[in-house]
Coordinates of C-alpha atoms in Angstrom, one line a residue:
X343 CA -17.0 -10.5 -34.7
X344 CA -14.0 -11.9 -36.2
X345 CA -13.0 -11.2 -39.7
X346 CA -11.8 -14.7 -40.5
X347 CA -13.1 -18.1 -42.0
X348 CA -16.2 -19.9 -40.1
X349 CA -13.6 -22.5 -39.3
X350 CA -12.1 -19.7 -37.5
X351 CA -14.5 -18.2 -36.1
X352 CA -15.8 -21.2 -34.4
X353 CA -12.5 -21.8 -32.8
X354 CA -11.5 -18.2 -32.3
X355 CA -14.9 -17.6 -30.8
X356 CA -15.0 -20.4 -28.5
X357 CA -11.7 -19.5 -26.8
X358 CA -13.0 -15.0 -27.0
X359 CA -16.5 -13.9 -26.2
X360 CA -17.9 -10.3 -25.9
X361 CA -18.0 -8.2 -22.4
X362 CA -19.6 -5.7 -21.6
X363 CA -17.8 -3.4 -18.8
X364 CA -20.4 -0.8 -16.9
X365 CA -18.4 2.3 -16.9
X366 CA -21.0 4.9 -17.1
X367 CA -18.8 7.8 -16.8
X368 CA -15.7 7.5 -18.7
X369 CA -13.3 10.4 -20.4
X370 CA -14.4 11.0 -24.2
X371 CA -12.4 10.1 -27.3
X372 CA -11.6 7.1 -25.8
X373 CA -11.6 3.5 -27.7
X374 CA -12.3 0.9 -24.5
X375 CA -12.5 -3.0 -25.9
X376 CA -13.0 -5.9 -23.4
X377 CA -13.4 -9.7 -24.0
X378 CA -14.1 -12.8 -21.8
X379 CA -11.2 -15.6 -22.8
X380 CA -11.6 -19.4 -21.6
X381 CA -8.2 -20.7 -21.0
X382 CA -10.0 -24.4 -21.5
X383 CA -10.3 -23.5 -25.0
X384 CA -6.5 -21.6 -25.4
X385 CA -5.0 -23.2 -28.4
X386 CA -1.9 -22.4 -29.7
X387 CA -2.2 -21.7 -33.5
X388 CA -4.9 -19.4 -32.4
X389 CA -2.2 -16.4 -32.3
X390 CA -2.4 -17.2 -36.4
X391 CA -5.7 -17.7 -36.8
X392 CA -6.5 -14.0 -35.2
X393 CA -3.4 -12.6 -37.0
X394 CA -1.4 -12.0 -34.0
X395 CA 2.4 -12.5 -33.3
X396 CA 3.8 -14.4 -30.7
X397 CA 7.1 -13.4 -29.2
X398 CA 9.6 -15.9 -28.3
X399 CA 9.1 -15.0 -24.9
X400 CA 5.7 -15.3 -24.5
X401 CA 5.9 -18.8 -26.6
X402 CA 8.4 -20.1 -24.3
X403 CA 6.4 -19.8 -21.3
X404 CA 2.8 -21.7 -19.9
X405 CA -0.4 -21.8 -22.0
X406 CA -1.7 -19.4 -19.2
X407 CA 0.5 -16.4 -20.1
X408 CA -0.1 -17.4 -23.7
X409 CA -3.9 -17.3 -23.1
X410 CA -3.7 -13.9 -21.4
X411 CA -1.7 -12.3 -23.6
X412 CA -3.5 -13.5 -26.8
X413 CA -6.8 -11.5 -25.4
X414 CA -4.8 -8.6 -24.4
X415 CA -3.4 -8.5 -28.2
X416 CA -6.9 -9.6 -29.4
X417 CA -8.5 -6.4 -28.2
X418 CA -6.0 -3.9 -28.3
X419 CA -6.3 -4.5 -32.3
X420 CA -9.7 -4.1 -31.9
X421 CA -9.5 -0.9 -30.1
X422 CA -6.8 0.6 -32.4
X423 CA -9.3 -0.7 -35.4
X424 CA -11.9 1.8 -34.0
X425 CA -9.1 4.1 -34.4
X426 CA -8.7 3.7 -38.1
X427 CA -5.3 1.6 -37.5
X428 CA -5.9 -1.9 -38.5
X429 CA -3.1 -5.2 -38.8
X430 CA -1.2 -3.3 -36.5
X431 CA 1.8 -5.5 -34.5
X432 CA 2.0 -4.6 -31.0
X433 CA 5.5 -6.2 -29.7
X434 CA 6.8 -6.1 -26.0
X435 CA 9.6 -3.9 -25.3
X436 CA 13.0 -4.1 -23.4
X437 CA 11.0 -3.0 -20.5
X438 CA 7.8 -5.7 -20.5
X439 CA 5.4 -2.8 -21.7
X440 CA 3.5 -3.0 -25.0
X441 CA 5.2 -0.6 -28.0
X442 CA 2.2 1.3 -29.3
X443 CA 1.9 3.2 -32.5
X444 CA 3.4 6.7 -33.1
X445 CA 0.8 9.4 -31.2
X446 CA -1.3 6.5 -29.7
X447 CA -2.3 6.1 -26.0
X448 CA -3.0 3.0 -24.7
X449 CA -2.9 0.6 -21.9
X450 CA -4.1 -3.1 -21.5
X451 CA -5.0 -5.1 -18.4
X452 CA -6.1 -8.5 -17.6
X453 CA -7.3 -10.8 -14.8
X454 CA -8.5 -13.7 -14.6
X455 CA -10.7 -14.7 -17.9
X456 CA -11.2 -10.7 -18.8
X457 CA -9.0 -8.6 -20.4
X458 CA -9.1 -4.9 -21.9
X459 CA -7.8 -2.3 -23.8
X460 CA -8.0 1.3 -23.8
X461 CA -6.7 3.6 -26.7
X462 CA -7.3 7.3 -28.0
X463 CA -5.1 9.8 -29.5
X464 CA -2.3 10.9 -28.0
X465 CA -3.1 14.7 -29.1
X466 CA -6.2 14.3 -27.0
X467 CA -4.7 12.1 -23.5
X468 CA -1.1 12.1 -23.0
X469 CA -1.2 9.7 -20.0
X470 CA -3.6 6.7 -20.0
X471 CA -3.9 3.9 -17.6
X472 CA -6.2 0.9 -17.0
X473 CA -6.6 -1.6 -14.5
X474 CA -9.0 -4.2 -13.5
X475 CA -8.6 -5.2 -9.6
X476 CA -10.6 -8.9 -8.4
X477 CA -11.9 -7.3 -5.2
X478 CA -9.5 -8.8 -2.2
X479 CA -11.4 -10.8 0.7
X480 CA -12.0 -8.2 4.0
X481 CA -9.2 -10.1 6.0
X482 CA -6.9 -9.9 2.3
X483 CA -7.7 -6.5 2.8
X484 CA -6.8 -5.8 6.5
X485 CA -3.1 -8.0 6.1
X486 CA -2.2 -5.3 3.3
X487 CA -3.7 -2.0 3.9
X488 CA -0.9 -0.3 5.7
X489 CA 1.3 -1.6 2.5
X490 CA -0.9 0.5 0.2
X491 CA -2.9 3.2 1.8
X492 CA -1.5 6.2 4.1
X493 CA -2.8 7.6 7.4
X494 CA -5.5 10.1 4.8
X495 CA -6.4 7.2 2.9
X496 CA -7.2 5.5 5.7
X497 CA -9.1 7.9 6.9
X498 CA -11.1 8.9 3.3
X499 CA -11.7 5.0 2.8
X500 CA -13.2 4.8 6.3
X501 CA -15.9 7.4 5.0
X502 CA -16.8 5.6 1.6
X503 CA -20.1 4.0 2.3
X504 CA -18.9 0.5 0.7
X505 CA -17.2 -2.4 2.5
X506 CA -13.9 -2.2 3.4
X507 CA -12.6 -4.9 0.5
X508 CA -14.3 -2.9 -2.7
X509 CA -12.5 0.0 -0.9
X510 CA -9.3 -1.1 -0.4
X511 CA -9.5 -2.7 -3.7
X512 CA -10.6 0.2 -5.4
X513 CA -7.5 2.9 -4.2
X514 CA -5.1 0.0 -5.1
X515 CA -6.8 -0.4 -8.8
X516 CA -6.4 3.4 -9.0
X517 CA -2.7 3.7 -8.3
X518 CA -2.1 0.4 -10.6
X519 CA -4.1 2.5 -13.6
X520 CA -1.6 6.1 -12.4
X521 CA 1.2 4.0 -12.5
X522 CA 0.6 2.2 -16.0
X523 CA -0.8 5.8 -17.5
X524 CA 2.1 7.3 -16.3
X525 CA 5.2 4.6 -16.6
X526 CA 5.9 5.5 -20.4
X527 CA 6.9 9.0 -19.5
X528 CA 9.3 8.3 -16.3
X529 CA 10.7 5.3 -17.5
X530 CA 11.4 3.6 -14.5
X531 CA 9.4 1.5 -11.2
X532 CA 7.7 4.2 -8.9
X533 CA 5.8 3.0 -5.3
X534 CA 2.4 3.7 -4.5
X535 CA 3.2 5.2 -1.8
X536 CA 4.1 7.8 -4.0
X537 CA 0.4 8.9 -5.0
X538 CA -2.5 9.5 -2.4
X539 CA -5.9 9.0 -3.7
X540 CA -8.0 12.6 -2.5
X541 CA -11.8 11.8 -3.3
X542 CA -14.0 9.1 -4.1
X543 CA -17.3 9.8 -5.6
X544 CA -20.0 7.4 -6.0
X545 CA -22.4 9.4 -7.9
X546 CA -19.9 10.1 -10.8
X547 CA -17.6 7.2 -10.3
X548 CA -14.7 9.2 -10.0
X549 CA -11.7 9.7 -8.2
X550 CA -9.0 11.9 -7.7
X551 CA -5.7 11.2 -7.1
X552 CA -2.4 13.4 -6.6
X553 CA 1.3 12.8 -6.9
X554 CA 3.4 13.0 -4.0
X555 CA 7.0 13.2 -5.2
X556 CA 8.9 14.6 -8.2
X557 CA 8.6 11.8 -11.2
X558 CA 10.3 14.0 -13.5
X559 CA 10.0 17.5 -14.9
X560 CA 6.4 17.7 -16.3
X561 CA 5.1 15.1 -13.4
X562 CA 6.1 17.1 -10.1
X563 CA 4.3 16.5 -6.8
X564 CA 1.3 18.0 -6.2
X565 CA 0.3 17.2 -9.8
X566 CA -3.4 16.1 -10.0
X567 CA -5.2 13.1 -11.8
X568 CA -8.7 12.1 -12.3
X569 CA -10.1 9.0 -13.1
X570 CA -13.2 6.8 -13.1
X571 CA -14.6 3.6 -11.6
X572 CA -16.9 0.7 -12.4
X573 CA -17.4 -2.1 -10.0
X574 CA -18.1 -5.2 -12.0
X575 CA -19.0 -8.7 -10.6
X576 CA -16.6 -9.5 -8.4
X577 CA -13.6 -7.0 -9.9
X578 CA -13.1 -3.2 -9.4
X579 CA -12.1 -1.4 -13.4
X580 CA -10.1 1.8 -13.2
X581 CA -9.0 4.4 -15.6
X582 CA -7.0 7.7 -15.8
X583 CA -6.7 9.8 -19.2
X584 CA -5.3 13.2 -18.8

């Protein structure tokens, strides 16, 4: 799996393992790379090992954030590999956000021991967002559902026939994967409050979702999004290419 020495692979592979995400209905065209990463196994010369740069930052702060960054990196190469683009240095900008590659797409997420990476051409998706959600606990769920959802999406999670955590969970993993697909292009922090998810499909594992305020002159309100689902274990994955 890795393109390293057995030495290396031995230690890379005991830290990253495969993963598997069931997304049956996904958007075309579209790389999508996950791992599982122990944290028990997180060592730090590992970032050389799987040719991977550490930024001060990131080096300054606890073998956690190391950890979790380390398999974000780790399969965002591997996704932009599938894409023909290999030993490519994805660095952190000003803002926090990963600086992809000229004409690239792309969004990472990570929780817990999983992380993943989406990419595809920028020609093809201009907005792309990911997210993967551990679905909240039913009382979690009631403390902070007038903090997320509105008076509709109240009312269209009510009619979803799954319990009110995977619900709940599920619209907030949605506007997290809008707000990351979308971030690049208005440059600036924008409240959920400021989407409303429209429909939920089971069958297809979709979702639509619509913008309720003026971002910036392409991304007006009324401006609508689709996405897919995948509930996975104990965590809700989301994604919106467009």
């Amino acid at each position: 799996m890795i393109n390293h020495s057995s030495t290396t692979k031995k230690i890379a592979t005991k830290f990253i393992s495969h993963c598997d995400l069931p997304l049956n209905s996904a958007p075309f065209a579209i790389e999508l790379v996950s791992c599982q990463f122990e944290l028990a196994n997180y060592q730090r010369n590992l970032f050389q090992q799987l040719n991977i740069k550490c930024p001060d930052s990131v080096e300054q702060s606890v073998a956690k954030r190391q950890a979790e960054y380390l398999a974000g990196r780790y399969v965002a190469k591997q996704a932009l590999k599938n894409l023909n683009l290999t030993d490519i240095n994805i660095p952190i900008g000003s803002n926090g956000c990963p600086i992809w590659p000229i004409n690239i797409s792309a969004s990472i997420t990570h929780t817990n021991n999983i992380a993943i990476c989406a990419c595809a051409d920028q020609k093809k998706y201009q907005y792309l967002g990911i997210d993967l959600e551990k679905i909240v606990s039913s009382q979690c769920a009631t403390d902070i559902i007038d903090s997320i959802a509105n008076p509709f999406e109240k009312n269209l999670l009510r009619k979803i026939p799954i319990n009110i955590s995977k619900a709940l969970t599920l619209l907030f993993s949605a506007k997290e994967s809008l707000y990351k697909a979308l971030y690049s292009s208005v440059g600036h922090y924008f409240d959920f409050k400021e989407a409303q998810l429209t429909n939920v499909s089971l069958e297809n594992n979709s979702f639509g979702i619509i913008l309720l305020k003026n971002l910036n002159p392409q991304l007006k309100a009324d401006k609508q999004f689709n996405g897919y689902f995948a509930f996975y274990d104990e965590y809700v994955f989301s994604i919106i290419a467009q």
